[in-house]
mmCIF file of C-alpha atoms in Angstrom:
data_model
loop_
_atom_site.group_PDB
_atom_site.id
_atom_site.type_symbol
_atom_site.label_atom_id
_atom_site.label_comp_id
_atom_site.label_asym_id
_atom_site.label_seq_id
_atom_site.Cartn_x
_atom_site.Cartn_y
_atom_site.Cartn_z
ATOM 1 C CA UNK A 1224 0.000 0.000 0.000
ATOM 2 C CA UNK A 1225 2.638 2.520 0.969
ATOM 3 C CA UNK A 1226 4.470 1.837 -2.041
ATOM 4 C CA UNK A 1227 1.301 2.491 -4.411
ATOM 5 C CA UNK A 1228 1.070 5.936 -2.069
ATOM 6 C CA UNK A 1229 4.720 6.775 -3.131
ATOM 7 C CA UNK A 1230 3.639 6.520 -6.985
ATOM 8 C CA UNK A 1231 1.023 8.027 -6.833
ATOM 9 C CA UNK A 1232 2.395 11.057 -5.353
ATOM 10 C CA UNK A 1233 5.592 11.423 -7.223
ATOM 11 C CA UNK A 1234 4.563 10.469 -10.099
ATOM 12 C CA UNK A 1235 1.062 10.912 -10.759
ATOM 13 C CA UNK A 1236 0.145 13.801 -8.837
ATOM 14 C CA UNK A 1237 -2.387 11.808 -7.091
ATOM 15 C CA UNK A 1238 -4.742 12.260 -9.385
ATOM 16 C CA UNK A 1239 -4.614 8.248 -11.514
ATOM 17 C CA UNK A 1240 -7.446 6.226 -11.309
ATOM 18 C CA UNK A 1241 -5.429 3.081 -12.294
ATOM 19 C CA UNK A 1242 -3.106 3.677 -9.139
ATOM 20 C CA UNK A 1243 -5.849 4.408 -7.344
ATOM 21 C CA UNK A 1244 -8.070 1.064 -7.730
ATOM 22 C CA UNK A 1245 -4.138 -0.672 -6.690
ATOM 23 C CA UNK A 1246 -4.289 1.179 -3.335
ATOM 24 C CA UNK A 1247 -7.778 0.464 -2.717
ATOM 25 C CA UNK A 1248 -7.528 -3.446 -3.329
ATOM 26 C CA UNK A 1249 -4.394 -3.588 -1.150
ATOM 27 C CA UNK A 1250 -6.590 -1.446 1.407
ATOM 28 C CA UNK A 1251 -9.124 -3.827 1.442
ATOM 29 C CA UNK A 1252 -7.045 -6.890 1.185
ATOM 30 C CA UNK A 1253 -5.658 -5.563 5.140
ATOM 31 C CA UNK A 1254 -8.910 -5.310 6.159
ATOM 32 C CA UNK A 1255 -9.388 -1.205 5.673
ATOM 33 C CA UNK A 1256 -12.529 -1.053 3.777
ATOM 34 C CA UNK A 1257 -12.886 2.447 5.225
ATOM 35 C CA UNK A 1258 -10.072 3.306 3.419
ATOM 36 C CA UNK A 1259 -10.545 1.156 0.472
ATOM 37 C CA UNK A 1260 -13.826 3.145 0.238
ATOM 38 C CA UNK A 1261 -12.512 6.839 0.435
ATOM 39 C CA UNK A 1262 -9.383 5.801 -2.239
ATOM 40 C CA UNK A 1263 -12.787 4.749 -4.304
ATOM 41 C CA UNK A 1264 -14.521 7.498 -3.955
ATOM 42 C CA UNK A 1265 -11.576 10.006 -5.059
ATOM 43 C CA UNK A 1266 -10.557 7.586 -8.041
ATOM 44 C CA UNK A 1267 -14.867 7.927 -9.223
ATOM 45 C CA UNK A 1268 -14.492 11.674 -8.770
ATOM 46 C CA UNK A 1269 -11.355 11.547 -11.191
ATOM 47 C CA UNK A 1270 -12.867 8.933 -13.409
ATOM 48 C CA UNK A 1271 -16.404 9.103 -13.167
ATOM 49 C CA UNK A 1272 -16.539 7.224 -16.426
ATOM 50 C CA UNK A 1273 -14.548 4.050 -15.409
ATOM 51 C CA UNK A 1274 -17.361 1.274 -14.516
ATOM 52 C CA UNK A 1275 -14.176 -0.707 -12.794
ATOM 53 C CA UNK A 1276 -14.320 1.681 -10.134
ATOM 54 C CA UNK A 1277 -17.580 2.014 -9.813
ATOM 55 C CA UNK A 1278 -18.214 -1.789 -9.291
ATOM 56 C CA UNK A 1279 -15.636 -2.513 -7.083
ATOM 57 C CA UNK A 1280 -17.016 0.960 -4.864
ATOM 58 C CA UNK A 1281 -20.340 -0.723 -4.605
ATOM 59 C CA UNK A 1282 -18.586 -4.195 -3.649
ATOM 60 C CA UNK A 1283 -16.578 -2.510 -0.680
ATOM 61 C CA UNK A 1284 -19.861 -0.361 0.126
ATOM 62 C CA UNK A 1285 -22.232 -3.456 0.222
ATOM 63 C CA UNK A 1286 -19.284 -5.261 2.112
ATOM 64 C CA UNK A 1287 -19.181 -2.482 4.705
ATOM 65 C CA UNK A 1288 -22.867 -2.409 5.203
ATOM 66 C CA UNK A 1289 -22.934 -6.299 6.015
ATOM 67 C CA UNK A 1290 -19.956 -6.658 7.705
ATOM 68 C CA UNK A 1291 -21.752 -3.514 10.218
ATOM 69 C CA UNK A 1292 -25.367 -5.694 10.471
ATOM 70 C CA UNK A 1293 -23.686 -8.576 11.364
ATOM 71 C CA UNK A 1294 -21.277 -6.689 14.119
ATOM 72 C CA UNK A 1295 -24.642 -4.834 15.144
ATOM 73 C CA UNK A 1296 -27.092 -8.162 15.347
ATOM 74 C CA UNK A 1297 -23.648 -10.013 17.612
ATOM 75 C CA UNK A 1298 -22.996 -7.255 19.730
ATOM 76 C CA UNK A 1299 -24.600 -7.701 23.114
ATOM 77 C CA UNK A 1300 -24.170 -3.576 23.579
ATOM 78 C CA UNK A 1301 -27.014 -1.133 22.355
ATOM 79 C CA UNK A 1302 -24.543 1.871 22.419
ATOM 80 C CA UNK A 1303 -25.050 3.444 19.036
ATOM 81 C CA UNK A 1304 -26.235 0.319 17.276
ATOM 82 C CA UNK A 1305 -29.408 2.262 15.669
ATOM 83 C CA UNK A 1306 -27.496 5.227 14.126
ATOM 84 C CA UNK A 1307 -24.831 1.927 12.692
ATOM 85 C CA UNK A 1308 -28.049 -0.029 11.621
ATOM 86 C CA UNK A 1309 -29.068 3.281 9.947
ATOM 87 C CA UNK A 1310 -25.977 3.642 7.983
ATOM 88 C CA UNK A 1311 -25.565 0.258 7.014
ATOM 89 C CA UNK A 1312 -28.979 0.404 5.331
ATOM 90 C CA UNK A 1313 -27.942 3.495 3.547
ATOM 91 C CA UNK A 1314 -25.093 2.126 2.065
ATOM 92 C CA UNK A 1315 -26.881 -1.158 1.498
ATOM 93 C CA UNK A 1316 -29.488 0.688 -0.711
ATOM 94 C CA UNK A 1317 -26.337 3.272 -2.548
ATOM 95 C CA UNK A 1318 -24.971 -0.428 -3.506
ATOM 96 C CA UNK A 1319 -27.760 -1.400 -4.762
ATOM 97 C CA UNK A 1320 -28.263 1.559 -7.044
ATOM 98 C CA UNK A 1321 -24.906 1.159 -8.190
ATOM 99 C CA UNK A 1322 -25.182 -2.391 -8.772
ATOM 100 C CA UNK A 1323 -28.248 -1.552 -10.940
ATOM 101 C CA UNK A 1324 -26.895 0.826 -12.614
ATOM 102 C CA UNK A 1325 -24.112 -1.167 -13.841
ATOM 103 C CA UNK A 1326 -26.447 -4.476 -14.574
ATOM 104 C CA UNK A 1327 -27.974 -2.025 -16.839
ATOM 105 C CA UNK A 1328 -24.956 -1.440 -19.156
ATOM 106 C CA UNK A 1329 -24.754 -4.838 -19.685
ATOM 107 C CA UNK A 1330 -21.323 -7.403 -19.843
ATOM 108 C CA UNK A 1331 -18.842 -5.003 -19.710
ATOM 109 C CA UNK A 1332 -15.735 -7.008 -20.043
ATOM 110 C CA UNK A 1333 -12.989 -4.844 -20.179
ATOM 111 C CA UNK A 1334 -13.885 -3.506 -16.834
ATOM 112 C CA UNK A 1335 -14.254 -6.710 -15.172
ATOM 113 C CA UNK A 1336 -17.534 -8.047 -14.758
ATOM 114 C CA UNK A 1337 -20.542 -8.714 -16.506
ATOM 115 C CA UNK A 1338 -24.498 -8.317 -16.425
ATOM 116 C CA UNK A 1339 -24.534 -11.493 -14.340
ATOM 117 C CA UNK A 1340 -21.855 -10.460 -11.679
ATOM 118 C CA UNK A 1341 -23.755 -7.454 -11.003
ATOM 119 C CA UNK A 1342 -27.265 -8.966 -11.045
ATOM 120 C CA UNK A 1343 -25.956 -11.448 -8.110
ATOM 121 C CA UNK A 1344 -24.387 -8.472 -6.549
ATOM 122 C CA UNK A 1345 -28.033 -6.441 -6.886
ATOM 123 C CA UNK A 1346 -30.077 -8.951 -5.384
ATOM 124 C CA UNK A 1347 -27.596 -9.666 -2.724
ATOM 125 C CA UNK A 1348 -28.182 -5.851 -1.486
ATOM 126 C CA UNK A 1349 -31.898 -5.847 -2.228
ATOM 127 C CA UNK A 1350 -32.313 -9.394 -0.023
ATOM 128 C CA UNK A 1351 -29.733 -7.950 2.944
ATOM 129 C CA UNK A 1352 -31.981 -4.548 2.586
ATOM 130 C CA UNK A 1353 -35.582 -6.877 3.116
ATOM 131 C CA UNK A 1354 -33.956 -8.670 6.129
ATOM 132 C CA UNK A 1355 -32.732 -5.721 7.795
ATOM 133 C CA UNK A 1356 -36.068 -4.169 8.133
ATOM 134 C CA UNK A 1357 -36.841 -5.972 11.071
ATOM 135 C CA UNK A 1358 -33.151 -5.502 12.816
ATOM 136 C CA UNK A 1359 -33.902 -1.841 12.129
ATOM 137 C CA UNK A 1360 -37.310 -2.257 14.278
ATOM 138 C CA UNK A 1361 -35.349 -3.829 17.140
ATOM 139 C CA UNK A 1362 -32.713 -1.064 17.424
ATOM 140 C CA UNK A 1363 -35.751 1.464 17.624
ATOM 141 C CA UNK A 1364 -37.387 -0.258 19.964
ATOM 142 C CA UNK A 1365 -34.290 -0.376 21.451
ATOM 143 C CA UNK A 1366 -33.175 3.101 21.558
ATOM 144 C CA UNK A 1367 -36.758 4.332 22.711
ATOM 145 C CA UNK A 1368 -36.512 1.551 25.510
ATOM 146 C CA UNK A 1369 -32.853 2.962 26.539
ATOM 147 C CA UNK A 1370 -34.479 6.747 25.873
ATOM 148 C CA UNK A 1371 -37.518 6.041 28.208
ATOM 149 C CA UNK A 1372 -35.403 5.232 30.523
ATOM 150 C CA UNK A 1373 -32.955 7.774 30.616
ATOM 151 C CA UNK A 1374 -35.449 10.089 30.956
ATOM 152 C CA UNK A 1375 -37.350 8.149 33.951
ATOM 153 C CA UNK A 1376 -33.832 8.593 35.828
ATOM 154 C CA UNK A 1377 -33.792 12.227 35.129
ATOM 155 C CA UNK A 1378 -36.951 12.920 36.557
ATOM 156 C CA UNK A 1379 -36.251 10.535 39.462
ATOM 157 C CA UNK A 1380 -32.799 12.486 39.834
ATOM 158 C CA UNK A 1381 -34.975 16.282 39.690
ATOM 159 C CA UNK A 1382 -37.283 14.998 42.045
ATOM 160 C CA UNK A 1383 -35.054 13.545 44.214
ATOM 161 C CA UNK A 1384 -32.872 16.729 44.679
ATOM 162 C CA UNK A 1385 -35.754 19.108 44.487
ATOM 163 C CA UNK A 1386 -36.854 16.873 47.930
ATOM 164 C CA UNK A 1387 -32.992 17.386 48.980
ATOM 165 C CA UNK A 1388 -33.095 20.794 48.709
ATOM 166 C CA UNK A 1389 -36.565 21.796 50.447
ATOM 167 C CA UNK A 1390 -35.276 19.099 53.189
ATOM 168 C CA UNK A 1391 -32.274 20.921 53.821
ATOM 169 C CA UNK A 1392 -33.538 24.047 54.329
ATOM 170 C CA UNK A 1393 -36.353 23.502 56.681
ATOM 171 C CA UNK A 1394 -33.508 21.182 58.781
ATOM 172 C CA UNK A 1395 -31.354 24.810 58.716
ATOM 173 C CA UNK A 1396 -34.400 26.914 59.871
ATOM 174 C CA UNK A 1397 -35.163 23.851 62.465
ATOM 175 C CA UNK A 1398 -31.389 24.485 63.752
ATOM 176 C CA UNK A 1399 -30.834 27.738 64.148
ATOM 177 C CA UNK A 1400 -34.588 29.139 64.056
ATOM 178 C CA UNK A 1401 -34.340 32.213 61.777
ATOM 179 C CA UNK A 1402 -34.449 31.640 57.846
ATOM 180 C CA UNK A 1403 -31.685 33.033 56.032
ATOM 181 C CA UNK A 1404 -32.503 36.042 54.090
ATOM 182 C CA UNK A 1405 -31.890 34.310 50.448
ATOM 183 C CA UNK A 1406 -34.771 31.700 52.107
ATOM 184 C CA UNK A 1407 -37.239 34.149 53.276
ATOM 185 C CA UNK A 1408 -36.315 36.467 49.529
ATOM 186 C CA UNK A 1409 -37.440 32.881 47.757
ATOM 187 C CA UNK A 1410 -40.666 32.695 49.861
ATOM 188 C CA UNK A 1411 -41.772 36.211 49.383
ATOM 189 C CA UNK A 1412 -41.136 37.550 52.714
ATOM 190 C CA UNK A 1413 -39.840 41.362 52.691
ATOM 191 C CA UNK A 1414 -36.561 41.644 55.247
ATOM 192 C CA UNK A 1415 -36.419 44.720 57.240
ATOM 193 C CA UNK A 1416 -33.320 46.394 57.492
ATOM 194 C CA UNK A 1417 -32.691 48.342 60.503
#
């Protein structure tokens, strides 16, 4: 990978799609599909015409979006998992659409796949988008379970020190008899100066 980097930059300007599709296979072949995606995205912006690019984008985007359901359906921790179900679903349904864009230009051979390739690819996404409708459900319910009660501790917490705080100051005016001026200001009561 860093030797693709050093090309690119000293000789390409980092501007060649060819170079580009290099870093982001070696990317992805480590495991950095995050990074694999953003060399993708660059190398489209520079090439918006190369269909290689744009395949193997949707391929790292659909394989981002299912590796993230299947981390989100393990995980035994709700932290985050709807905004994570969320986004995989977006980028499950941006595959798609690139998928079907590409089944629609037919066997493209000189790019590296065909009308087939991407019509497997395009159901794939359109299946893993049907079966995550009910995950999605589950982290909402979720998240307005975890919501509910966050908020029933908040009140308890308000209530609690709203008790604390009248408590406290009728145990003062027990003790010493005389309520402080700031107490007698809060219920109304006019102090005379003399």
């Amino acid at each position: 990978a860093k030797l693709y980097e050093r090309a690119q930059s000293q000789f390409y300007f980092n501007q060649n799609e060819n170079v580009m599709l290099y870093q982001a296979r070696a990317q992805y072949e480590n495991g950095n599909l995050e990074e694999a995606r953003k060399i993708l995205r660059k190398a489209l912006m520079i090439a918006p015409w190369n269909h290689r690019i744009r395949f193997n984008l949707a391929y790292v985007i659909q394989e981002v979006a299912q590796r993230t359901l299947n981390r989100t359906m393990k995980s035994t921790s709700s932290d985050g998992r709807l905004a994570q179900v969320e986004s995989a679903i977006e980028d499950l349904t941006l595959a798609h659409k690139l998928f079907e864009q590409l089944q629609a230009l037919g066997n493209q051979a000189e790019f590296g796949f065909d009308a087939k390739r991407t019509s497997v690819h395009a159901s794939f996404c359109k299946q893993a988008l049907a079966k995550s409708k009910p995950h999605l459900e589950a982290a909402q319910k979720e998240e307005a379970s975890i919501l509910a009660a966050k908020n029933a501790q908040l009140t308890a917490r308000r209530a609690a020190e709203d008790h604390d705080d009248g408590s406290s100051a009728s145990r003062r005016r027990g003790v010493r008899g005389v309520e402080s001026p700031q107490e007698a200001a809060e219920r109304g009561l006019a102090l005379i100066h003399i």
